[in-house]
Amino acid sequence: KAGVTQTPRYLIKTRGQQVTLSCSPISGHRSVSWYQQTPGQGLQFLFEYFSETQRNKGNFPGRFSGRQFSNSRSEMNVSTLELGDSALYLCASSLVFGVATSGNTIYFGEGSWLTVV
Amino acid sequence: AQKVTQAQTEISVVEKEDVTLDCVYETRDTTYYLFWYKQPPSGELVFLIRRNSFDEQNEISGRYSWNFQKSTSSFNFTITASQVVDSAVYFCALPADMGRRALTFGSGTRLQVQP
């Protein structure tokens, strides 16, 4: 069974540019969430999508956006890149949305390493 | 507020030693789940275990074991007879405040297992 697949794995962008990252969840999983990991802030939740609708959003500026397609694949976009956006962006998938009430386990991909120069 | 503390920033052991990674949490929920993930250098967060707060029995999976103590809000992880392949960053996590639909992670413990 294939895991969570993220593309691209590595990319370098210039300040002011925008970037789109892609995520294919585990087959049958309908929820996709995104996390940002930096040395300073650690792992932080960006947003979660289920049935093509954003269900939850973390404390990130509007430059960070995402969407989910009917096949559950998801993309996230960061516009007007800043140096501080350099991070590992992790996508995770789960059967349903919500972690607490159901104990639903989320599975992560290998991430996309973004460097902004 | 939900919070996870992993006070050990980095641990270095020699192969075959046992090692325990500490996790202390704060939660306002009476029922909750706790998680451990492993992050090797490749970056992927590998799911290790999910534990319901109702179940305080220790869990063992091969060389891995977990000790859940609700009274002290701790969920510690022990690797027995460590191996070089265990070298990674380990994260403890529990559901966050925001509608409890995301995970809040500890800062992680980097484990270096020397041959």
Short mmCIF file of C-alpha atoms in Angstrom, two decimals:
data_model
loop_
_atom_site.label_atom_id
_atom_site.label_comp_id
_atom_site.label_asym_id
_atom_site.label_seq_id
_atom_site.Cartn_x
_atom_site.Cartn_y
_atom_site.Cartn_z
CA LYS A 1 0.00 0.00 0.00
CA ALA A 2 1.55 3.27 -1.14
CA GLY A 3 2.13 5.91 1.48
CA VAL A 4 1.63 9.64 1.31
CA THR A 5 3.44 11.02 -1.71
CA GLN A 6 4.69 14.57 -1.92
CA THR A 7 6.19 16.41 -4.85
CA PRO A 8 8.57 18.00 -5.38
CA ARG A 9 10.95 16.75 -2.73
CA TYR A 10 13.34 19.65 -2.98
CA LEU A 11 13.01 23.09 -4.45
CA ILE A 12 14.68 26.45 -4.32
CA LYS A 13 12.75 29.65 -4.90
CA THR A 14 13.52 33.34 -4.84
CA ARG A 15 11.91 35.83 -2.49
CA GLY A 16 8.70 37.19 -3.93
CA GLN A 17 7.98 34.11 -6.04
CA GLN A 18 5.20 31.68 -5.36
CA VAL A 19 5.32 27.93 -4.95
CA THR A 20 2.87 25.07 -5.23
CA LEU A 21 3.40 21.78 -3.43
CA SER A 22 1.48 18.63 -4.17
CA CYS A 23 0.33 15.76 -2.00
CA SER A 24 -1.28 12.43 -2.85
CA PRO A 25 -2.81 10.77 0.21
CA ILE A 26 -2.89 7.09 1.01
CA SER A 27 -5.50 5.36 -1.10
CA GLY A 28 -8.88 5.59 0.60
CA HIS A 29 -7.89 8.47 2.85
CA ARG A 30 -10.09 11.50 2.45
CA SER A 31 -8.47 13.96 4.83
CA VAL A 32 -5.28 15.79 4.03
CA SER A 33 -3.49 18.14 6.39
CA TRP A 34 -0.36 20.21 6.01
CA TYR A 35 2.33 21.05 8.52
CA GLN A 36 5.34 23.33 8.37
CA GLN A 37 8.53 22.33 10.13
CA THR A 38 11.32 24.80 10.87
CA PRO A 39 14.24 24.61 13.31
CA GLY A 40 12.91 27.59 15.24
CA GLN A 41 9.19 26.92 15.42
CA GLY A 42 9.13 23.15 15.15
CA LEU A 43 6.10 21.45 13.65
CA GLN A 44 3.15 23.73 13.10
CA PHE A 45 -0.25 22.97 11.64
CA LEU A 46 -1.18 24.83 8.48
CA PHE A 47 -4.59 23.52 7.42
CA GLU A 48 -6.70 20.45 6.87
CA TYR A 49 -8.97 19.50 4.00
CA PHE A 50 -11.72 16.95 3.86
CA SER A 51 -14.12 16.39 0.97
CA GLU A 52 -12.59 19.33 -0.86
CA THR A 53 -13.39 21.72 1.97
CA GLN A 54 -10.99 23.37 4.34
CA ARG A 55 -11.99 22.16 7.79
CA ASN A 56 -9.40 23.82 9.94
CA LYS A 57 -6.65 26.37 9.64
CA GLY A 58 -3.63 27.20 11.74
CA ASN A 59 -2.12 30.61 12.48
CA PHE A 60 -0.50 31.39 9.19
CA PRO A 61 -0.92 34.46 6.97
CA GLY A 62 -3.17 34.45 3.96
CA ARG A 63 -0.16 33.88 1.70
CA PHE A 64 -0.53 30.25 2.63
CA SER A 65 -3.43 28.56 0.93
CA GLY A 66 -4.46 25.13 -0.18
CA ARG A 67 -7.07 23.11 -1.92
CA GLN A 68 -8.22 19.56 -2.28
CA PHE A 69 -9.46 17.84 -5.38
CA SER A 70 -12.23 15.30 -5.79
CA ASN A 71 -9.70 12.46 -5.76
CA SER A 72 -8.47 13.72 -2.34
CA ARG A 73 -5.17 14.92 -3.74
CA SER A 74 -4.16 18.25 -2.29
CA GLU A 75 -2.01 21.20 -3.15
CA MET A 76 -0.74 24.01 -1.04
CA ASN A 77 0.43 27.33 -2.34
CA VAL A 78 2.61 29.98 -0.81
CA SER A 79 2.62 33.34 -2.54
CA THR A 80 5.11 36.17 -2.21
CA LEU A 81 7.71 33.95 -0.62
CA GLU A 82 9.78 35.24 2.27
CA LEU A 83 13.07 33.92 3.58
CA GLY A 84 11.25 32.69 6.68
CA ASP A 85 9.14 30.38 4.57
CA SER A 86 12.14 28.12 4.13
CA ALA A 87 11.03 24.91 5.76
CA LEU A 88 10.07 21.30 5.40
CA TYR A 89 6.42 21.11 4.41
CA LEU A 90 4.80 17.88 5.47
CA CYS A 91 1.56 16.51 4.17
CA ALA A 92 -0.43 13.99 6.14
CA SER A 93 -3.46 11.91 5.34
CA SER A 94 -6.08 10.09 7.36
CA LEU A 95 -9.31 8.25 6.78
CA VAL A 96 -11.50 10.96 8.24
CA PHE A 97 -10.83 14.37 9.65
CA GLY A 98 -10.21 15.15 13.29
CA VAL A 99 -7.59 13.66 15.54
CA ALA A 100 -8.98 13.84 19.03
CA THR A 101 -12.48 12.47 19.10
CA SER A 102 -11.84 9.45 16.97
CA GLY A 103 -8.20 8.86 17.68
CA ASN A 104 -7.86 8.93 13.94
CA THR A 105 -4.25 8.35 13.05
CA ILE A 106 -2.58 10.59 10.56
CA TYR A 107 0.23 9.37 8.34
CA PHE A 108 2.87 11.68 6.98
CA GLY A 109 4.76 11.88 3.74
CA GLU A 110 8.46 12.57 3.31
CA GLY A 111 7.87 16.26 2.88
CA SER A 112 8.93 18.96 0.47
CA TRP A 113 12.07 20.85 1.39
CA LEU A 114 11.63 24.46 0.36
CA THR A 115 14.53 26.88 0.38
CA VAL A 116 13.85 30.56 -0.26
CA VAL A 117 16.85 32.64 -1.30
CA ALA B 1 -3.89 24.84 26.53
CA GLN B 2 -2.60 21.66 24.98
CA LYS B 3 1.13 21.38 25.35
CA VAL B 4 3.78 18.73 24.90
CA THR B 5 7.20 19.00 26.48
CA GLN B 6 10.16 16.93 25.45
CA ALA B 7 12.89 18.22 27.70
CA GLN B 8 15.66 16.08 26.21
CA THR B 9 16.95 17.90 23.18
CA GLU B 10 19.54 15.33 22.20
CA ILE B 11 20.58 11.93 23.53
CA SER B 12 23.61 9.97 22.45
CA VAL B 13 24.01 6.29 23.29
CA VAL B 14 26.16 3.43 22.16
CA GLU B 15 24.55 0.59 20.26
CA LYS B 16 22.79 -2.00 22.42
CA GLU B 17 22.17 0.45 25.23
CA ASP B 18 18.60 1.03 26.37
CA VAL B 19 17.32 4.56 26.08
CA THR B 20 14.19 6.33 27.34
CA LEU B 21 12.71 9.40 25.70
CA ASP B 22 10.56 11.53 27.96
CA CYS B 23 7.27 13.18 27.08
CA VAL B 24 5.20 15.31 29.44
CA TYR B 25 1.92 16.78 28.31
CA GLU B 26 -0.77 19.20 29.39
CA THR B 27 -4.35 18.86 28.29
CA ARG B 28 -7.73 20.13 29.39
CA ASP B 29 -9.44 17.08 27.94
CA THR B 30 -10.52 14.17 30.10
CA THR B 31 -10.27 11.80 27.16
CA TYR B 32 -7.47 12.20 24.72
CA TYR B 33 -5.00 10.43 22.48
CA LEU B 34 -1.24 10.57 22.52
CA PHE B 35 1.08 9.81 19.66
CA TRP B 36 4.74 9.13 18.99
CA TYR B 37 6.39 9.69 15.63
CA LYS B 38 9.90 9.03 14.39
CA GLN B 39 11.60 11.33 11.89
CA PRO B 40 14.68 9.87 10.19
CA PRO B 41 16.99 12.15 8.15
CA SER B 42 14.80 11.64 5.07
CA GLY B 43 12.19 13.86 6.71
CA GLU B 44 9.19 11.58 6.78
CA LEU B 45 7.32 11.40 10.07
CA VAL B 46 6.81 7.72 10.76
CA PHE B 47 3.87 6.81 12.98
CA LEU B 48 4.89 4.64 15.93
CA ILE B 49 1.97 4.50 18.33
CA ARG B 50 -1.38 5.98 19.29
CA ARG B 51 -2.55 5.61 22.89
CA ASN B 52 -5.98 6.34 24.35
CA SER B 53 -5.96 7.98 27.75
CA PHE B 54 -8.33 5.29 29.02
CA ASP B 55 -5.69 2.65 28.51
CA GLU B 56 -2.83 2.97 30.97
CA GLN B 57 -1.33 -0.40 30.23
CA ASN B 58 2.22 -0.32 28.98
CA GLU B 59 2.62 -1.23 25.37
CA ILE B 60 5.46 -3.23 23.88
CA SER B 61 6.27 -3.66 20.23
CA GLY B 62 9.50 -5.50 19.61
CA ARG B 63 12.32 -3.38 21.02
CA TYR B 64 9.96 -0.46 21.60
CA SER B 65 7.89 0.07 24.72
CA TRP B 66 5.78 2.89 26.02
CA ASN B 67 4.98 3.82 29.60
CA PHE B 68 1.84 5.92 30.03
CA GLN B 69 1.34 7.51 33.45
CA LYS B 70 -1.81 9.57 33.56
CA SER B 71 -1.11 10.68 37.14
CA THR B 72 2.10 12.41 36.06
CA SER B 73 0.92 13.30 32.54
CA SER B 74 3.80 11.43 30.99
CA PHE B 75 4.06 9.13 28.02
CA ASN B 76 7.64 7.90 27.85
CA PHE B 77 9.17 5.83 25.11
CA THR B 78 11.91 3.25 25.66
CA ILE B 79 14.07 1.60 23.03
CA THR B 80 15.71 -1.58 24.25
CA ALA B 81 19.04 -2.66 22.80
CA SER B 82 19.27 0.39 20.56
CA GLN B 83 20.55 0.09 17.02
CA VAL B 84 22.14 2.59 14.64
CA VAL B 85 18.94 2.56 12.58
CA ASP B 86 17.12 4.02 15.58
CA SER B 87 19.00 7.29 15.08
CA ALA B 88 16.32 9.87 14.35
CA VAL B 89 14.31 12.65 15.91
CA TYR B 90 11.37 11.42 17.94
CA PHE B 91 8.24 13.47 18.49
CA CYS B 92 5.48 13.12 21.01
CA ALA B 93 2.13 14.69 20.09
CA LEU B 94 -1.47 15.15 21.17
CA PRO B 95 -4.50 16.86 19.62
CA ALA B 96 -4.26 20.64 19.54
CA ASP B 97 -6.68 23.22 20.85
CA MET B 98 -8.12 24.25 17.54
CA GLY B 99 -11.22 22.10 17.50
CA ARG B 100 -8.84 19.26 18.26
CA ARG B 101 -8.49 18.55 14.59
CA ALA B 102 -4.71 18.81 14.37
CA LEU B 103 -1.73 17.60 16.30
CA THR B 104 0.44 19.69 18.54
CA PHE B 105 3.95 18.36 18.74
CA GLY B 106 6.72 18.51 21.26
CA SER B 107 10.04 19.97 20.15
CA GLY B 108 11.44 16.50 19.56
CA THR B 109 14.36 14.52 20.92
CA ARG B 110 17.27 13.75 18.62
CA LEU B 111 18.63 10.29 19.30
CA GLN B 112 22.10 9.41 18.09
CA VAL B 113 23.05 5.76 18.36
CA GLN B 114 26.78 5.25 17.93
CA PRO B 115 28.10 1.93 16.61
#
